[in-house]
Amino acid sequence: LRFRLITIVKKEIEMAVLVGKDAPDFTAPTVMPDNSINKSFNFKKYLGGSEGILFFYPKDFTFVCPSEIIAFNNRLKEFTSRGVKVVGVSTDTAETHLKWKNTDVNNGGIGNVQYPIVGDDSQKITKAYDVMVEGKGIAYRGTFLINKQGKVVHQVINDLPLGRNIDEAIRMIDTLQFTEKHGEVCPAGWNKGAEGMKPDAAGVADYLKKHAKKL
């Protein structure tokens, strides 16, 4: 029992928390919005100093995955209007991604989504972001928000049956951009247009005086 407990603790310690660290860069074959395959797509070069959302999903031609991929695409204007670039990744090949894009939505396909989808059949990218499902060769539903300096500022990892909330990803972008612009922090449940909090004792007291009962 003692050995088992030590093993479990060691495994938990090894799991990556990437917030505050440089987002791992990569070059890999990628299906582009125009349906070409860019065999030397580089993530950091593509971002070009912009903020980015990098999301992982388990597998092409499956169930929850197309709903998420289409949901990202349906909100793509929300991301681009904020200057944020979206990139998807799974451990399928780029060629399989393209077949899925060429499959009609009514037949379980994803249609002509307009952001890059990376083929990580080597599994190196998935492992670098520590979202690999052990023993299955696929990724958890990981979402990473990356700032203009190339650092991860937010990450959330869902288990396979749990579809992610794309609107929450947009909200987190709004919080990041608000803090960068105003130098204030965003309290619980903050949404775009709401009041922020000055990051000092007077600021928190003033905010809680007005909003504590609504939190």
CSV table of C-alpha atoms in Angstrom, one decimal:
chain,number,residue,atom,x,y,z
A,1,LEU,CA,0.0,0.0,0.0
A,2,ARG,CA,2.8,2.4,0.9
A,3,PHE,CA,4.5,1.8,-2.5
A,4,ARG,CA,1.2,2.4,-4.3
A,5,LEU,CA,0.6,5.7,-2.5
A,6,ILE,CA,4.1,6.9,-3.4
A,7,THR,CA,3.5,5.9,-7.0
A,8,ILE,CA,0.3,7.8,-7.2
A,9,VAL,CA,1.8,11.0,-5.6
A,10,LYS,CA,4.7,10.8,-8.0
A,11,LYS,CA,2.4,10.6,-11.0
A,12,GLU,CA,0.4,13.6,-9.9
A,13,ILE,CA,3.5,15.7,-9.4
A,14,GLU,CA,4.6,14.9,-12.9
A,15,MET,CA,1.4,16.1,-14.5
A,16,ALA,CA,2.0,19.5,-16.1
A,17,VAL,CA,0.4,22.8,-15.1
A,18,LEU,CA,1.4,25.0,-18.0
A,19,VAL,CA,-0.1,28.2,-16.7
A,20,GLY,CA,2.7,30.8,-16.4
A,21,LYS,CA,5.0,28.8,-18.7
A,22,ASP,CA,5.9,29.2,-22.4
A,23,ALA,CA,3.5,27.3,-24.5
A,24,PRO,CA,5.3,24.4,-26.2
A,25,ASP,CA,6.0,25.2,-29.8
A,26,PHE,CA,5.6,22.7,-32.6
A,27,THR,CA,5.8,22.1,-36.3
A,28,ALA,CA,3.4,19.5,-37.8
A,29,PRO,CA,1.2,18.7,-40.8
A,30,THR,CA,-1.9,20.8,-40.6
A,31,VAL,CA,-5.2,21.2,-42.6
A,32,MET,CA,-5.6,24.9,-43.3
A,33,PRO,CA,-8.8,26.8,-43.8
A,34,ASP,CA,-8.5,26.5,-47.6
A,35,ASN,CA,-8.3,22.7,-47.2
A,36,SER,CA,-4.6,22.6,-48.2
A,37,ILE,CA,-2.2,20.6,-46.0
A,38,ASN,CA,0.7,22.6,-44.7
A,39,LYS,CA,3.3,20.0,-43.8
A,40,SER,CA,5.5,22.5,-42.0
A,41,PHE,CA,2.9,24.5,-40.1
A,42,ASN,CA,4.6,26.2,-37.1
A,43,PHE,CA,2.4,27.2,-34.2
A,44,LYS,CA,4.3,30.2,-32.8
A,45,LYS,CA,4.9,31.5,-36.3
A,46,TYR,CA,1.2,31.2,-37.1
A,47,LEU,CA,0.3,33.1,-33.9
A,48,GLY,CA,2.8,35.8,-34.9
A,49,GLY,CA,2.5,37.5,-31.5
A,50,SER,CA,-1.3,37.3,-31.4
A,51,GLU,CA,-3.2,35.7,-28.5
A,52,GLY,CA,-4.3,32.1,-29.3
A,53,ILE,CA,-6.6,29.3,-28.3
A,54,LEU,CA,-5.1,25.9,-28.7
A,55,PHE,CA,-7.6,23.1,-28.1
A,56,PHE,CA,-7.2,19.3,-28.2
A,57,TYR,CA,-9.9,16.8,-28.9
A,58,PRO,CA,-9.8,13.0,-28.8
A,59,LYS,CA,-10.5,11.7,-32.4
A,60,ASP,CA,-11.9,12.4,-35.8
A,61,PHE,CA,-15.2,10.8,-36.8
A,62,THR,CA,-16.4,10.5,-33.2
A,63,PHE,CA,-19.3,12.0,-31.2
A,64,VAL,CA,-18.8,14.9,-28.8
A,65,CYS,CA,-15.8,16.1,-30.9
A,66,PRO,CA,-17.7,17.5,-33.9
A,67,SER,CA,-20.0,19.5,-31.7
A,68,GLU,CA,-17.0,21.2,-30.2
A,69,ILE,CA,-15.2,21.8,-33.4
A,70,ILE,CA,-18.3,23.3,-35.0
A,71,ALA,CA,-19.0,25.4,-31.9
A,72,PHE,CA,-15.5,26.9,-32.2
A,73,ASN,CA,-16.1,27.6,-35.9
A,74,ASN,CA,-19.6,29.1,-35.3
A,75,ARG,CA,-18.0,31.6,-32.9
A,76,LEU,CA,-14.9,32.2,-34.9
A,77,LYS,CA,-15.8,35.9,-35.5
A,78,GLU,CA,-16.0,36.3,-31.7
A,79,PHE,CA,-12.4,35.1,-31.5
A,80,THR,CA,-11.0,37.0,-34.5
A,81,SER,CA,-12.7,40.3,-33.4
A,82,ARG,CA,-10.6,40.0,-30.3
A,83,GLY,CA,-7.5,39.3,-32.3
A,84,VAL,CA,-7.3,35.7,-31.1
A,85,LYS,CA,-6.3,32.8,-33.4
A,86,VAL,CA,-7.9,29.3,-32.9
A,87,VAL,CA,-6.0,26.1,-33.6
A,88,GLY,CA,-7.3,22.5,-33.1
A,89,VAL,CA,-5.3,19.4,-32.5
A,90,SER,CA,-5.9,15.6,-32.4
A,91,THR,CA,-3.7,12.6,-32.8
A,92,ASP,CA,-5.2,11.8,-36.2
A,93,THR,CA,-3.3,12.5,-39.4
A,94,ALA,CA,-3.9,15.7,-41.3
A,95,GLU,CA,-5.2,13.5,-44.2
A,96,THR,CA,-7.9,12.1,-41.8
A,97,HIS,CA,-8.8,15.7,-40.7
A,98,LEU,CA,-9.3,16.6,-44.4
A,99,LYS,CA,-11.6,13.6,-45.0
A,100,TRP,CA,-13.7,14.7,-42.0
A,101,LYS,CA,-13.8,18.3,-43.2
A,102,ASN,CA,-15.0,17.0,-46.6
A,103,THR,CA,-17.8,15.0,-44.8
A,104,ASP,CA,-21.1,16.9,-44.6
A,105,VAL,CA,-22.3,17.9,-41.2
A,106,ASN,CA,-25.6,16.0,-41.8
A,107,ASN,CA,-23.5,12.9,-42.1
A,108,GLY,CA,-21.4,13.4,-38.9
A,109,GLY,CA,-18.7,15.5,-40.5
A,110,ILE,CA,-17.4,18.9,-39.4
A,111,GLY,CA,-17.8,20.8,-42.7
A,112,ASN,CA,-15.5,23.5,-43.9
A,113,VAL,CA,-14.3,24.9,-40.6
A,114,GLN,CA,-12.1,27.9,-41.0
A,115,TYR,CA,-9.2,27.5,-38.6
A,116,PRO,CA,-6.2,25.2,-38.8
A,117,ILE,CA,-6.5,21.6,-37.5
A,118,VAL,CA,-3.2,20.0,-36.6
A,119,GLY,CA,-2.4,16.3,-37.3
A,120,ASP,CA,-0.4,15.0,-34.2
A,121,ASP,CA,-0.2,11.3,-35.2
A,122,SER,CA,3.3,11.3,-33.6
A,123,GLN,CA,1.6,12.3,-30.3
A,124,LYS,CA,4.5,14.6,-29.5
A,125,ILE,CA,2.3,17.7,-29.2
A,126,THR,CA,-0.3,16.0,-27.1
A,127,LYS,CA,2.4,14.8,-24.8
A,128,ALA,CA,4.1,18.2,-24.6
A,129,TYR,CA,0.8,19.7,-23.4
A,130,ASP,CA,0.3,16.7,-21.1
A,131,VAL,CA,-3.2,15.9,-22.3
A,132,MET,CA,-2.6,12.3,-23.4
A,133,VAL,CA,-5.0,9.7,-22.3
A,134,GLU,CA,-2.7,7.0,-21.0
A,135,GLY,CA,-2.8,3.8,-23.0
A,136,LYS,CA,-5.3,5.1,-25.6
A,137,GLY,CA,-3.3,7.3,-27.9
A,138,ILE,CA,-5.8,10.1,-27.8
A,139,ALA,CA,-6.1,13.5,-26.1
A,140,TYR,CA,-8.3,14.7,-23.3
A,141,ARG,CA,-10.4,17.8,-24.2
A,142,GLY,CA,-7.7,20.3,-23.3
A,143,THR,CA,-8.1,24.1,-24.0
A,144,PHE,CA,-5.1,26.5,-23.6
A,145,LEU,CA,-5.3,30.3,-23.8
A,146,ILE,CA,-1.9,31.8,-24.8
A,147,ASN,CA,-1.0,35.4,-24.4
A,148,LYS,CA,0.9,37.7,-26.8
A,149,GLN,CA,4.1,36.8,-25.1
A,150,GLY,CA,3.6,33.1,-25.9
A,151,LYS,CA,2.8,32.1,-22.3
A,152,VAL,CA,-0.1,29.9,-21.2
A,153,VAL,CA,-2.4,32.0,-19.0
A,154,HIS,CA,-5.4,29.6,-18.7
A,155,GLN,CA,-5.9,25.9,-19.2
A,156,VAL,CA,-8.9,23.6,-18.6
A,157,ILE,CA,-8.9,19.8,-19.2
A,158,ASN,CA,-12.1,17.8,-19.6
A,159,ASP,CA,-12.5,14.1,-19.5
A,160,LEU,CA,-13.7,12.4,-22.7
A,161,PRO,CA,-17.5,12.5,-22.2
A,162,LEU,CA,-17.6,16.1,-21.0
A,163,GLY,CA,-18.0,18.6,-23.8
A,164,ARG,CA,-16.4,22.0,-23.2
A,165,ASN,CA,-18.0,25.4,-23.1
A,166,ILE,CA,-16.7,27.6,-25.9
A,167,ASP,CA,-18.4,30.7,-24.5
A,168,GLU,CA,-16.3,30.3,-21.4
A,169,ALA,CA,-13.2,30.3,-23.5
A,170,ILE,CA,-14.3,33.6,-25.0
A,171,ARG,CA,-15.0,35.0,-21.5
A,172,MET,CA,-11.5,34.1,-20.4
A,173,ILE,CA,-10.1,36.0,-23.4
A,174,ASP,CA,-12.2,39.0,-22.3
A,175,THR,CA,-10.8,38.8,-18.7
A,176,LEU,CA,-7.2,38.6,-20.1
A,177,GLN,CA,-7.7,41.5,-22.3
A,178,PHE,CA,-9.4,43.6,-19.6
A,179,THR,CA,-6.6,43.0,-17.1
A,180,GLU,CA,-3.9,43.8,-19.8
A,181,LYS,CA,-5.7,47.1,-20.8
A,182,HIS,CA,-6.8,48.4,-17.4
A,183,GLY,CA,-4.4,46.8,-14.9
A,184,GLU,CA,-7.3,45.6,-12.8
A,185,VAL,CA,-8.2,42.1,-11.9
A,186,CYS,CA,-11.4,40.2,-12.7
A,187,PRO,CA,-13.5,38.8,-9.8
A,188,ALA,CA,-15.7,35.7,-9.8
A,189,GLY,CA,-18.2,35.6,-12.6
A,190,TRP,CA,-16.8,38.6,-14.3
A,191,ASN,CA,-18.2,39.3,-17.8
A,192,LYS,CA,-17.2,41.8,-20.5
A,193,GLY,CA,-18.6,45.3,-19.6
A,194,ALA,CA,-18.7,44.6,-15.8
A,195,GLU,CA,-16.7,46.4,-13.2
A,196,GLY,CA,-13.2,45.1,-12.4
A,197,MET,CA,-11.4,45.2,-9.1
A,198,LYS,CA,-8.3,47.3,-8.2
A,199,PRO,CA,-5.6,44.9,-7.0
A,200,ASP,CA,-5.2,46.3,-3.5
A,201,ALA,CA,-6.9,46.3,-0.1
A,202,ALA,CA,-9.0,49.4,-0.9
A,203,GLY,CA,-10.0,47.9,-4.2
A,204,VAL,CA,-11.3,44.6,-2.8
A,205,ALA,CA,-13.1,46.4,0.0
A,206,ASP,CA,-14.8,48.8,-2.5
A,207,TYR,CA,-15.8,45.9,-4.8
A,208,LEU,CA,-17.2,43.7,-2.1
A,209,LYS,CA,-19.1,46.5,-0.5
A,210,LYS,CA,-21.0,46.9,-3.8
A,211,HIS,CA,-21.1,43.3,-5.1
A,212,ALA,CA,-20.6,40.7,-2.4
A,213,LYS,CA,-24.3,39.8,-2.2
A,214,LYS,CA,-24.5,39.2,-5.9
A,215,LEU,CA,-21.5,36.9,-6.2
